[in-house]
Amino acid sequence: AASSAATPYNLPLNMWKVIFQAFLTALNVVCWLVPLRSKKISENKLALSLANAFSGGVFLSLAFGHLLPECTHGFHEHNEVLPYMLVLAGYLLIFFVEKVAFDAHGLMHGEEHAHHHHGECRTVAPKANGAKTSAASEEEDDGGHSGRSAVILLGALAVHSILEMTALGLANTFGDAALLSLSIALHQPAESIALLVAFLKSGMPKGDIVKFLSVFSLMGPIGVGIGMAVNEFAAPIVDAIMLAVVAGTFIYVGATEVIPEEWEDQEHKWKKFFALMSGIVSIFFITQYTMTLEA
């Protein structure tokens, strides 16, 4: 059940979760809508990279320093190995979705090479019988493939988003909810922009892109709703199981997604390492401080 500890302005904790979720959904929309409308994606790559590295540290610190210890308390009368296996199950779930079923990383990074390869100028002249030239049909086929790839990527990131936001719905205190919202806010822009780039490279009409990305933005409220329902109505063991699974997904995000991706390019590696460690250390001290307040 949700904690009845004091919250700012005496608003119920679930109301704060809704407020945080509304802010995160708005941020998600802004991160893909503004670049789409401005017809210019010239983001500060270093700032985005440092924020992503920092968020990797935040996710790892939250998983090992907060979610894992909290979920193990819920298993004190059960098999002591179970919470750790559920963390592994959470890790493997998101691994399966992103690497085995959909290969989200390959889609995000492979499209860039494909776009560059097929982006050369071509003369597309109609043949006498009205059929398209082979270059034109090849480009059309590539556009269709890119469109399918972008939709598959959306599916993978949608599952990812639901699991991240479920953690917010499961939060038992205002401090936990605020920390989780911060970590998601730091991580989400990179995902939104990567998804937008994949759709833009597919050549899909902008109206369709807006529809698909709007669906992606709606995943956040669904995740928070699931977490709040479990937190409010389910038995404590269900809460602990969900926390363990979410901890596994957070470990995946930090250790398997963010760190390898940011260190693929060795440029600014020390700055990124400092950002990563800053995320780990800052969240560790913040969680320790919030625990003393709750004691």
PDB file of C-alpha atoms in Angstrom:
ATOM      1  CA  ALA A   1       0.000   0.000   0.000  1.00  0.00           C
ATOM      2  CA  ALA A   2       1.061   3.575  -0.629  1.00  0.00           C
ATOM      3  CA  SER A   3       2.774   5.382   2.208  1.00  0.00           C
ATOM      4  CA  SER A   4       0.861   8.018   4.168  1.00  0.00           C
ATOM      5  CA  ALA A   5       4.008  10.079   4.905  1.00  0.00           C
ATOM      6  CA  ALA A   6       3.732  13.850   4.600  1.00  0.00           C
ATOM      7  CA  THR A   7       4.055  15.281   1.085  1.00  0.00           C
ATOM      8  CA  PRO A   8       4.521  18.882  -0.133  1.00  0.00           C
ATOM      9  CA  TYR A   9       1.339  20.996   0.076  1.00  0.00           C
ATOM     10  CA  ASN A  10      -0.339  17.971   1.751  1.00  0.00           C
ATOM     11  CA  LEU A  11      -1.339  16.600  -1.657  1.00  0.00           C
ATOM     12  CA  PRO A  12      -1.895  12.812  -1.713  1.00  0.00           C
ATOM     13  CA  LEU A  13       1.108  10.845  -2.985  1.00  0.00           C
ATOM     14  CA  ASN A  14      -0.908   9.515  -5.929  1.00  0.00           C
ATOM     15  CA  MET A  15      -1.693  13.096  -6.949  1.00  0.00           C
ATOM     16  CA  TRP A  16       2.051  13.848  -7.016  1.00  0.00           C
ATOM     17  CA  LYS A  17       2.581  10.731  -9.142  1.00  0.00           C
ATOM     18  CA  VAL A  18      -0.014  12.015 -11.620  1.00  0.00           C
ATOM     19  CA  ILE A  19       1.686  15.453 -11.641  1.00  0.00           C
ATOM     20  CA  PHE A  20       5.122  13.897 -12.230  1.00  0.00           C
ATOM     21  CA  GLN A  21       3.689  11.643 -14.921  1.00  0.00           C
ATOM     22  CA  ALA A  22       2.028  14.633 -16.675  1.00  0.00           C
ATOM     23  CA  PHE A  23       5.361  16.493 -16.615  1.00  0.00           C
ATOM     24  CA  LEU A  24       7.246  13.479 -18.030  1.00  0.00           C
ATOM     25  CA  THR A  25       4.645  12.923 -20.769  1.00  0.00           C
ATOM     26  CA  ALA A  26       4.806  16.618 -21.717  1.00  0.00           C
ATOM     27  CA  LEU A  27       8.620  16.427 -21.794  1.00  0.00           C
ATOM     28  CA  ASN A  28       8.409  13.337 -23.997  1.00  0.00           C
ATOM     29  CA  VAL A  29       6.108  15.127 -26.468  1.00  0.00           C
ATOM     30  CA  VAL A  30       8.255  18.286 -26.505  1.00  0.00           C
ATOM     31  CA  CYS A  31      11.410  16.222 -27.201  1.00  0.00           C
ATOM     32  CA  TRP A  32      10.013  14.897 -30.476  1.00  0.00           C
ATOM     33  CA  LEU A  33       7.486  17.583 -31.463  1.00  0.00           C
ATOM     34  CA  VAL A  34       9.799  20.629 -31.319  1.00  0.00           C
ATOM     35  CA  PRO A  35      12.532  19.118 -33.557  1.00  0.00           C
ATOM     36  CA  LEU A  36       9.821  17.793 -35.907  1.00  0.00           C
ATOM     37  CA  ARG A  37       8.135  21.197 -36.238  1.00  0.00           C
ATOM     38  CA  SER A  38      11.374  23.165 -36.524  1.00  0.00           C
ATOM     39  CA  LYS A  39      12.584  20.894 -39.370  1.00  0.00           C
ATOM     40  CA  LYS A  40      15.986  20.955 -37.734  1.00  0.00           C
ATOM     41  CA  ILE A  41      17.571  18.353 -35.506  1.00  0.00           C
ATOM     42  CA  SER A  42      20.794  20.009 -34.432  1.00  0.00           C
ATOM     43  CA  GLU A  43      20.816  19.025 -30.779  1.00  0.00           C
ATOM     44  CA  ASN A  44      23.883  19.637 -28.649  1.00  0.00           C
ATOM     45  CA  LYS A  45      25.298  16.122 -28.962  1.00  0.00           C
ATOM     46  CA  LEU A  46      27.743  16.500 -26.066  1.00  0.00           C
ATOM     47  CA  ALA A  47      25.059  17.762 -23.667  1.00  0.00           C
ATOM     48  CA  LEU A  48      22.716  14.928 -24.686  1.00  0.00           C
ATOM     49  CA  SER A  49      25.541  12.403 -24.315  1.00  0.00           C
ATOM     50  CA  LEU A  50      26.518  13.679 -20.844  1.00  0.00           C
ATOM     51  CA  ALA A  51      22.877  13.685 -19.702  1.00  0.00           C
ATOM     52  CA  ASN A  52      22.515  10.108 -20.967  1.00  0.00           C
ATOM     53  CA  ALA A  53      25.701   8.985 -19.148  1.00  0.00           C
ATOM     54  CA  PHE A  54      24.489  10.712 -15.960  1.00  0.00           C
ATOM     55  CA  SER A  55      21.133   8.946 -16.294  1.00  0.00           C
ATOM     56  CA  GLY A  56      22.956   5.608 -16.671  1.00  0.00           C
ATOM     57  CA  GLY A  57      24.578   6.220 -13.290  1.00  0.00           C
ATOM     58  CA  VAL A  58      21.213   7.255 -11.840  1.00  0.00           C
ATOM     59  CA  PHE A  59      19.523   4.039 -13.017  1.00  0.00           C
ATOM     60  CA  LEU A  60      22.328   1.814 -11.675  1.00  0.00           C
ATOM     61  CA  SER A  61      22.382   3.615  -8.325  1.00  0.00           C
ATOM     62  CA  LEU A  62      18.588   3.431  -8.016  1.00  0.00           C
ATOM     63  CA  ALA A  63      18.584  -0.280  -8.883  1.00  0.00           C
ATOM     64  CA  PHE A  64      21.389  -1.403  -6.544  1.00  0.00           C
ATOM     65  CA  GLY A  65      21.073   1.203  -3.799  1.00  0.00           C
ATOM     66  CA  HIS A  66      17.301   1.552  -3.540  1.00  0.00           C
ATOM     67  CA  LEU A  67      14.996  -0.769  -5.516  1.00  0.00           C
ATOM     68  CA  LEU A  68      16.885  -4.016  -4.818  1.00  0.00           C
ATOM     69  CA  PRO A  69      17.197  -3.501  -1.020  1.00  0.00           C
ATOM     70  CA  GLU A  70      13.540  -2.412  -0.854  1.00  0.00           C
ATOM     71  CA  CYS A  71      12.209  -5.394  -2.801  1.00  0.00           C
ATOM     72  CA  THR A  72      14.223  -7.899  -0.716  1.00  0.00           C
ATOM     73  CA  HIS A  73      12.331  -6.693   2.399  1.00  0.00           C
ATOM     74  CA  GLY A  74       9.118  -7.915   0.771  1.00  0.00           C
ATOM     75  CA  PHE A  75      10.556 -11.435   0.483  1.00  0.00           C
ATOM     76  CA  HIS A  76      11.695 -11.878   4.102  1.00  0.00           C
ATOM     77  CA  GLU A  77       9.216 -14.750   4.610  1.00  0.00           C
ATOM     78  CA  HIS A  78       9.923 -16.322   1.215  1.00  0.00           C
ATOM     79  CA  ASN A  79      12.811 -17.907  -0.654  1.00  0.00           C
ATOM     80  CA  GLU A  80      15.708 -15.470  -0.225  1.00  0.00           C
ATOM     81  CA  VAL A  81      17.049 -16.209  -3.731  1.00  0.00           C
ATOM     82  CA  LEU A  82      13.733 -15.315  -5.410  1.00  0.00           C
ATOM     83  CA  PRO A  83      14.103 -11.486  -5.496  1.00  0.00           C
ATOM     84  CA  TYR A  84      17.507 -11.755  -7.186  1.00  0.00           C
ATOM     85  CA  MET A  85      16.163 -14.182  -9.790  1.00  0.00           C
ATOM     86  CA  LEU A  86      13.261 -11.789 -10.440  1.00  0.00           C
ATOM     87  CA  VAL A  87      15.779  -8.965 -10.963  1.00  0.00           C
ATOM     88  CA  LEU A  88      17.516 -11.210 -13.494  1.00  0.00           C
ATOM     89  CA  ALA A  89      14.110 -11.931 -15.079  1.00  0.00           C
ATOM     90  CA  GLY A  90      13.483  -8.185 -15.440  1.00  0.00           C
ATOM     91  CA  TYR A  91      16.895  -7.757 -17.048  1.00  0.00           C
ATOM     92  CA  LEU A  92      16.282 -10.655 -19.456  1.00  0.00           C
ATOM     93  CA  LEU A  93      12.785  -9.386 -20.294  1.00  0.00           C
ATOM     94  CA  ILE A  94      14.020  -6.044 -21.586  1.00  0.00           C
ATOM     95  CA  PHE A  95      17.070  -7.755 -23.149  1.00  0.00           C
ATOM     96  CA  PHE A  96      14.737 -10.092 -25.066  1.00  0.00           C
ATOM     97  CA  VAL A  97      12.495  -7.236 -26.224  1.00  0.00           C
ATOM     98  CA  GLU A  98      15.318  -4.945 -27.317  1.00  0.00           C
ATOM     99  CA  LYS A  99      17.997  -7.355 -28.587  1.00  0.00           C
ATOM    100  CA  VAL A 100      16.358 -10.664 -29.527  1.00  0.00           C
ATOM    101  CA  ALA A 101      12.801  -9.881 -30.630  1.00  0.00           C
ATOM    102  CA  PHE A 102      13.378  -6.439 -32.160  1.00  0.00           C
ATOM    103  CA  ASP A 103      17.113  -5.524 -32.091  1.00  0.00           C
ATOM    104  CA  ALA A 104      16.269  -1.932 -31.130  1.00  0.00           C
ATOM    105  CA  HIS A 105      19.934  -0.874 -30.940  1.00  0.00           C
ATOM    106  CA  GLY A 106      20.650  -2.221 -34.422  1.00  0.00           C
ATOM    107  CA  LEU A 107      17.597  -0.454 -35.822  1.00  0.00           C
ATOM    108  CA  MET A 108      18.562   2.881 -34.248  1.00  0.00           C
ATOM    109  CA  HIS A 109      22.161   2.785 -35.430  1.00  0.00           C
ATOM    110  CA  GLY A 110      21.778   0.741 -38.620  1.00  0.00           C
ATOM    111  CA  GLU A 111      19.266   3.175 -40.100  1.00  0.00           C
ATOM    112  CA  GLU A 112      21.845   5.943 -40.028  1.00  0.00           C
ATOM    113  CA  HIS A 113      24.193   3.941 -42.277  1.00  0.00           C
ATOM    114  CA  ALA A 114      21.355   2.863 -44.549  1.00  0.00           C
ATOM    115  CA  HIS A 115      20.132   6.435 -44.843  1.00  0.00           C
ATOM    116  CA  HIS A 116      23.644   7.636 -45.710  1.00  0.00           C
ATOM    117  CA  HIS A 117      24.112   4.852 -48.271  1.00  0.00           C
ATOM    118  CA  HIS A 118      20.804   5.472 -50.026  1.00  0.00           C
ATOM    119  CA  GLY A 119      20.888   9.235 -49.638  1.00  0.00           C
ATOM    120  CA  GLU A 120      22.854   9.797 -52.865  1.00  0.00           C
ATOM    121  CA  CYS A 121      21.188  11.806 -55.642  1.00  0.00           C
ATOM    122  CA  ARG A 122      19.380   9.591 -58.105  1.00  0.00           C
ATOM    123  CA  THR A 123      17.716  10.408 -61.388  1.00  0.00           C
ATOM    124  CA  VAL A 124      14.290   8.844 -61.252  1.00  0.00           C
ATOM    125  CA  ALA A 125      12.830   8.870 -64.733  1.00  0.00           C
ATOM    126  CA  PRO A 126       9.676   7.027 -65.746  1.00  0.00           C
ATOM    127  CA  LYS A 127      10.091   4.271 -68.286  1.00  0.00           C
ATOM    128  CA  ALA A 128       8.073   4.174 -71.473  1.00  0.00           C
ATOM    129  CA  ASN A 129       5.570   1.728 -69.981  1.00  0.00           C
ATOM    130  CA  GLY A 130       5.136   3.864 -66.852  1.00  0.00           C
ATOM    131  CA  ALA A 131       7.135   1.521 -64.609  1.00  0.00           C
ATOM    132  CA  LYS A 132       9.610   2.993 -62.167  1.00  0.00           C
ATOM    133  CA  THR A 133      13.339   2.598 -62.665  1.00  0.00           C
ATOM    134  CA  SER A 134      15.150   0.043 -60.522  1.00  0.00           C
ATOM    135  CA  ALA A 135      16.734   2.862 -58.491  1.00  0.00           C
ATOM    136  CA  ALA A 136      13.302   4.292 -57.707  1.00  0.00           C
ATOM    137  CA  SER A 137      11.848   0.931 -56.684  1.00  0.00           C
ATOM    138  CA  GLU A 138      14.929   0.205 -54.598  1.00  0.00           C
ATOM    139  CA  GLU A 139      14.482   3.523 -52.804  1.00  0.00           C
ATOM    140  CA  GLU A 140      10.783   2.823 -52.256  1.00  0.00           C
ATOM    141  CA  ASP A 141      11.563  -0.649 -50.871  1.00  0.00           C
ATOM    142  CA  ASP A 142      14.194   0.851 -48.587  1.00  0.00           C
ATOM    143  CA  GLY A 143      11.705   3.470 -47.376  1.00  0.00           C
ATOM    144  CA  GLY A 144       9.171   0.734 -46.614  1.00  0.00           C
ATOM    145  CA  HIS A 145      11.792  -1.275 -44.748  1.00  0.00           C
ATOM    146  CA  SER A 146      12.844   1.812 -42.766  1.00  0.00           C
ATOM    147  CA  GLY A 147       9.209   2.496 -41.915  1.00  0.00           C
ATOM    148  CA  ARG A 148       8.754  -1.040 -40.588  1.00  0.00           C
ATOM    149  CA  SER A 149      12.019  -0.747 -38.653  1.00  0.00           C
ATOM    150  CA  ALA A 150      10.861   2.512 -37.070  1.00  0.00           C
ATOM    151  CA  VAL A 151       7.541   0.937 -36.003  1.00  0.00           C
ATOM    152  CA  ILE A 152       9.370  -2.080 -34.508  1.00  0.00           C
ATOM    153  CA  LEU A 153      11.692   0.309 -32.658  1.00  0.00           C
ATOM    154  CA  LEU A 154       8.627   2.133 -31.319  1.00  0.00           C
ATOM    155  CA  GLY A 155       7.262  -1.170 -29.982  1.00  0.00           C
ATOM    156  CA  ALA A 156      10.503  -1.984 -28.172  1.00  0.00           C
ATOM    157  CA  LEU A 157      10.807   1.486 -26.638  1.00  0.00           C
ATOM    158  CA  ALA A 158       7.108   1.436 -25.668  1.00  0.00           C
ATOM    159  CA  VAL A 159       7.648  -1.697 -23.537  1.00  0.00           C
ATOM    160  CA  HIS A 160      10.751  -0.034 -22.097  1.00  0.00           C
ATOM    161  CA  SER A 161       8.798   3.144 -21.265  1.00  0.00           C
ATOM    162  CA  ILE A 162       5.952   1.230 -19.560  1.00  0.00           C
ATOM    163  CA  LEU A 163       8.415  -0.616 -17.305  1.00  0.00           C
ATOM    164  CA  GLU A 164      10.277   2.593 -16.369  1.00  0.00           C
ATOM    165  CA  MET A 165       7.067   4.437 -15.541  1.00  0.00           C
ATOM    166  CA  THR A 166       5.702   1.463 -13.571  1.00  0.00           C
ATOM    167  CA  ALA A 167       8.514   2.141 -11.083  1.00  0.00           C
ATOM    168  CA  LEU A 168       7.109   5.658 -10.565  1.00  0.00           C
ATOM    169  CA  GLY A 169       3.642   4.226  -9.897  1.00  0.00           C
ATOM    170  CA  LEU A 170       5.128   1.800  -7.334  1.00  0.00           C
ATOM    171  CA  ALA A 171       6.938   4.537  -5.343  1.00  0.00           C
ATOM    172  CA  ASN A 172       6.016   4.563  -1.645  1.00  0.00           C
ATOM    173  CA  THR A 173       7.204   8.077  -0.762  1.00  0.00           C
ATOM    174  CA  PHE A 174       7.337  11.517  -2.354  1.00  0.00           C
ATOM    175  CA  GLY A 175      11.154  11.389  -2.330  1.00  0.00           C
ATOM    176  CA  ASP A 176      11.189   8.099  -4.232  1.00  0.00           C
ATOM    177  CA  ALA A 177       8.691   9.413  -6.787  1.00  0.00           C
ATOM    178  CA  ALA A 178      10.715  12.613  -7.308  1.00  0.00           C
ATOM    179  CA  LEU A 179      13.994  10.673  -7.723  1.00  0.00           C
ATOM    180  CA  LEU A 180      12.492   8.256 -10.220  1.00  0.00           C
ATOM    181  CA  SER A 181      10.934  11.142 -12.171  1.00  0.00           C
ATOM    182  CA  LEU A 182      14.330  12.868 -12.332  1.00  0.00           C
ATOM    183  CA  SER A 183      16.063   9.730 -13.635  1.00  0.00           C
ATOM    184  CA  ILE A 184      13.380   9.155 -16.292  1.00  0.00           C
ATOM    185  CA  ALA A 185      13.415  12.841 -17.312  1.00  0.00           C
ATOM    186  CA  LEU A 186      17.180  12.665 -17.888  1.00  0.00           C
ATOM    187  CA  HIS A 187      16.925   9.463 -19.927  1.00  0.00           C
ATOM    188  CA  GLN A 188      13.775  10.044 -21.957  1.00  0.00           C
ATOM    189  CA  PRO A 189      14.897  12.838 -24.335  1.00  0.00           C
ATOM    190  CA  ALA A 190      17.558  10.578 -25.892  1.00  0.00           C
ATOM    191  CA  GLU A 191      14.942   7.869 -26.561  1.00  0.00           C
ATOM    192  CA  SER A 192      12.401  10.323 -28.000  1.00  0.00           C
ATOM    193  CA  ILE A 193      14.931  11.936 -30.323  1.00  0.00           C
ATOM    194  CA  ALA A 194      16.327   8.554 -31.475  1.00  0.00           C
ATOM    195  CA  LEU A 195      12.787   7.406 -32.280  1.00  0.00           C
ATOM    196  CA  LEU A 196      12.013  10.650 -34.145  1.00  0.00           C
ATOM    197  CA  VAL A 197      15.197  10.309 -36.230  1.00  0.00           C
ATOM    198  CA  ALA A 198      14.254   6.706 -37.145  1.00  0.00           C
ATOM    199  CA  PHE A 199      10.806   7.844 -38.356  1.00  0.00           C
ATOM    200  CA  LEU A 200      12.175  10.853 -40.260  1.00  0.00           C
ATOM    201  CA  LYS A 201      14.703   8.633 -42.069  1.00  0.00           C
ATOM    202  CA  SER A 202      11.895   6.284 -43.104  1.00  0.00           C
ATOM    203  CA  GLY A 203      10.380   9.051 -45.251  1.00  0.00           C
ATOM    204  CA  MET A 204       6.981   8.604 -43.567  1.00  0.00           C
ATOM    205  CA  PRO A 205       4.577  11.589 -43.839  1.00  0.00           C
ATOM    206  CA  LYS A 206       4.767  13.903 -40.835  1.00  0.00           C
ATOM    207  CA  GLY A 207       1.102  13.366 -39.970  1.00  0.00           C
ATOM    208  CA  ASP A 208       1.737   9.624 -39.574  1.00  0.00           C
ATOM    209  CA  ILE A 209       4.919  10.268 -37.577  1.00  0.00           C
ATOM    210  CA  VAL A 210       2.934  12.425 -35.129  1.00  0.00           C
ATOM    211  CA  LYS A 211       0.355   9.623 -34.696  1.00  0.00           C
ATOM    212  CA  PHE A 212       2.990   6.964 -34.000  1.00  0.00           C
ATOM    213  CA  LEU A 213       4.975   9.151 -31.601  1.00  0.00           C
ATOM    214  CA  SER A 214       1.773  10.163 -29.794  1.00  0.00           C
ATOM    215  CA  VAL A 215       1.155   6.454 -29.125  1.00  0.00           C
ATOM    216  CA  PHE A 216       4.691   6.207 -27.713  1.00  0.00           C
ATOM    217  CA  SER A 217       4.033   9.184 -25.399  1.00  0.00           C
ATOM    218  CA  LEU A 218       0.868   7.508 -24.071  1.00  0.00           C
ATOM    219  CA  MET A 219       2.878   4.543 -22.775  1.00  0.00           C
ATOM    220  CA  GLY A 220       4.037   6.585 -19.755  1.00  0.00           C
ATOM    221  CA  PRO A 221       0.559   7.098 -18.268  1.00  0.00           C
ATOM    222  CA  ILE A 222      -0.192   3.378 -18.808  1.00  0.00           C
ATOM    223  CA  GLY A 223       2.959   2.392 -16.889  1.00  0.00           C
ATOM    224  CA  VAL A 224       2.225   4.769 -14.003  1.00  0.00           C
ATOM    225  CA  GLY A 225      -1.380   3.511 -13.872  1.00  0.00           C
ATOM    226  CA  ILE A 226      -0.213  -0.116 -13.613  1.00  0.00           C
ATOM    227  CA  GLY A 227       2.271   0.755 -10.857  1.00  0.00           C
ATOM    228  CA  MET A 228      -0.283   2.776  -8.865  1.00  0.00           C
ATOM    229  CA  ALA A 229      -2.890  -0.012  -9.125  1.00  0.00           C
ATOM    230  CA  VAL A 230      -0.414  -2.642  -7.876  1.00  0.00           C
ATOM    231  CA  ASN A 231       0.828  -0.312  -5.117  1.00  0.00           C
ATOM    232  CA  GLU A 232      -2.688   0.537  -3.953  1.00  0.00           C
ATOM    233  CA  PHE A 233      -4.639  -2.703  -4.252  1.00  0.00           C
ATOM    234  CA  ALA A 234      -2.297  -5.702  -4.550  1.00  0.00           C
ATOM    235  CA  ALA A 235      -0.659  -7.667  -1.736  1.00  0.00           C
ATOM    236  CA  PRO A 236       2.796  -6.462  -0.588  1.00  0.00           C
ATOM    237  CA  ILE A 237       4.474  -9.477  -2.234  1.00  0.00           C
ATOM    238  CA  VAL A 238       3.126  -8.350  -5.643  1.00  0.00           C
ATOM    239  CA  ASP A 239       4.605  -4.894  -4.998  1.00  0.00           C
ATOM    240  CA  ALA A 240       7.955  -6.538  -4.165  1.00  0.00           C
ATOM    241  CA  ILE A 241       7.845  -8.711  -7.311  1.00  0.00           C
ATOM    242  CA  MET A 242       7.174  -5.660  -9.511  1.00  0.00           C
ATOM    243  CA  LEU A 243      10.003  -3.716  -7.826  1.00  0.00           C
ATOM    244  CA  ALA A 244      12.425  -6.602  -8.466  1.00  0.00           C
ATOM    245  CA  VAL A 245      11.474  -6.814 -12.151  1.00  0.00           C
ATOM    246  CA  VAL A 246      11.770  -3.028 -12.564  1.00  0.00           C
ATOM    247  CA  ALA A 247      15.183  -3.116 -10.813  1.00  0.00           C
ATOM    248  CA  GLY A 248      16.309  -5.603 -13.471  1.00  0.00           C
ATOM    249  CA  THR A 249      15.150  -3.309 -16.263  1.00  0.00           C
ATOM    250  CA  PHE A 250      16.992  -0.382 -14.643  1.00  0.00           C
ATOM    251  CA  ILE A 251      20.206  -2.458 -14.515  1.00  0.00           C
ATOM    252  CA  TYR A 252      19.723  -3.229 -18.200  1.00  0.00           C
ATOM    253  CA  VAL A 253      19.262   0.451 -19.067  1.00  0.00           C
ATOM    254  CA  GLY A 254      22.326   1.552 -17.124  1.00  0.00           C
ATOM    255  CA  ALA A 255      24.788  -1.288 -17.729  1.00  0.00           C
ATOM    256  CA  THR A 256      23.790  -2.763 -21.106  1.00  0.00           C
ATOM    257  CA  GLU A 257      22.220   0.161 -22.941  1.00  0.00           C
ATOM    258  CA  VAL A 258      23.649   3.502 -21.799  1.00  0.00           C
ATOM    259  CA  ILE A 259      27.258   2.601 -20.904  1.00  0.00           C
ATOM    260  CA  PRO A 260      28.169   0.587 -24.035  1.00  0.00           C
ATOM    261  CA  GLU A 261      26.408   3.096 -26.307  1.00  0.00           C
ATOM    262  CA  GLU A 262      28.084   6.169 -24.837  1.00  0.00           C
ATOM    263  CA  TRP A 263      31.554   4.569 -24.821  1.00  0.00           C
ATOM    264  CA  GLU A 264      31.322   3.312 -28.403  1.00  0.00           C
ATOM    265  CA  ASP A 265      32.673   6.744 -29.265  1.00  0.00           C
ATOM    266  CA  GLN A 266      35.779   7.430 -27.187  1.00  0.00           C
ATOM    267  CA  GLU A 267      35.485  11.194 -27.635  1.00  0.00           C
ATOM    268  CA  HIS A 268      34.786  12.999 -24.332  1.00  0.00           C
ATOM    269  CA  LYS A 269      35.155   9.651 -22.499  1.00  0.00           C
ATOM    270  CA  TRP A 270      36.432  11.289 -19.283  1.00  0.00           C
ATOM    271  CA  LYS A 271      33.595  13.811 -19.231  1.00  0.00           C
ATOM    272  CA  LYS A 272      31.106  10.992 -19.741  1.00  0.00           C
ATOM    273  CA  PHE A 273      32.758   8.902 -17.014  1.00  0.00           C
ATOM    274  CA  PHE A 274      32.532  11.864 -14.624  1.00  0.00           C
ATOM    275  CA  ALA A 275      28.836  12.273 -15.552  1.00  0.00           C
ATOM    276  CA  LEU A 276      28.228   8.549 -14.936  1.00  0.00           C
ATOM    277  CA  MET A 277      29.935   8.616 -11.528  1.00  0.00           C
ATOM    278  CA  SER A 278      28.126  11.852 -10.632  1.00  0.00           C
ATOM    279  CA  GLY A 279      24.801  10.119 -11.311  1.00  0.00           C
ATOM    280  CA  ILE A 280      25.759   7.129  -9.135  1.00  0.00           C
ATOM    281  CA  VAL A 281      27.146   9.164  -6.213  1.00  0.00           C
ATOM    282  CA  SER A 282      24.479  11.882  -6.181  1.00  0.00           C
ATOM    283  CA  ILE A 283      21.597   9.396  -6.185  1.00  0.00           C
ATOM    284  CA  PHE A 284      23.300   7.297  -3.503  1.00  0.00           C
ATOM    285  CA  PHE A 285      23.560  10.288  -1.145  1.00  0.00           C
ATOM    286  CA  ILE A 286      20.055  11.508  -1.973  1.00  0.00           C
ATOM    287  CA  THR A 287      18.535   8.069  -1.292  1.00  0.00           C
ATOM    288  CA  GLN A 288      20.475   7.787   1.983  1.00  0.00           C
ATOM    289  CA  TYR A 289      19.226  11.230   3.002  1.00  0.00           C
ATOM    290  CA  THR A 290      15.592  10.426   2.158  1.00  0.00           C
ATOM    291  CA  MET A 291      15.871   7.193   4.179  1.00  0.00           C
ATOM    292  CA  THR A 292      16.946   9.189   7.271  1.00  0.00           C
ATOM    293  CA  LEU A 293      13.920  11.465   6.775  1.00  0.00           C
ATOM    294  CA  GLU A 294      11.592   8.464   6.619  1.00  0.00           C
ATOM    295  CA  ALA A 295      13.148   6.826   9.719  1.00  0.00           C
TER     296      ALA A 295
END
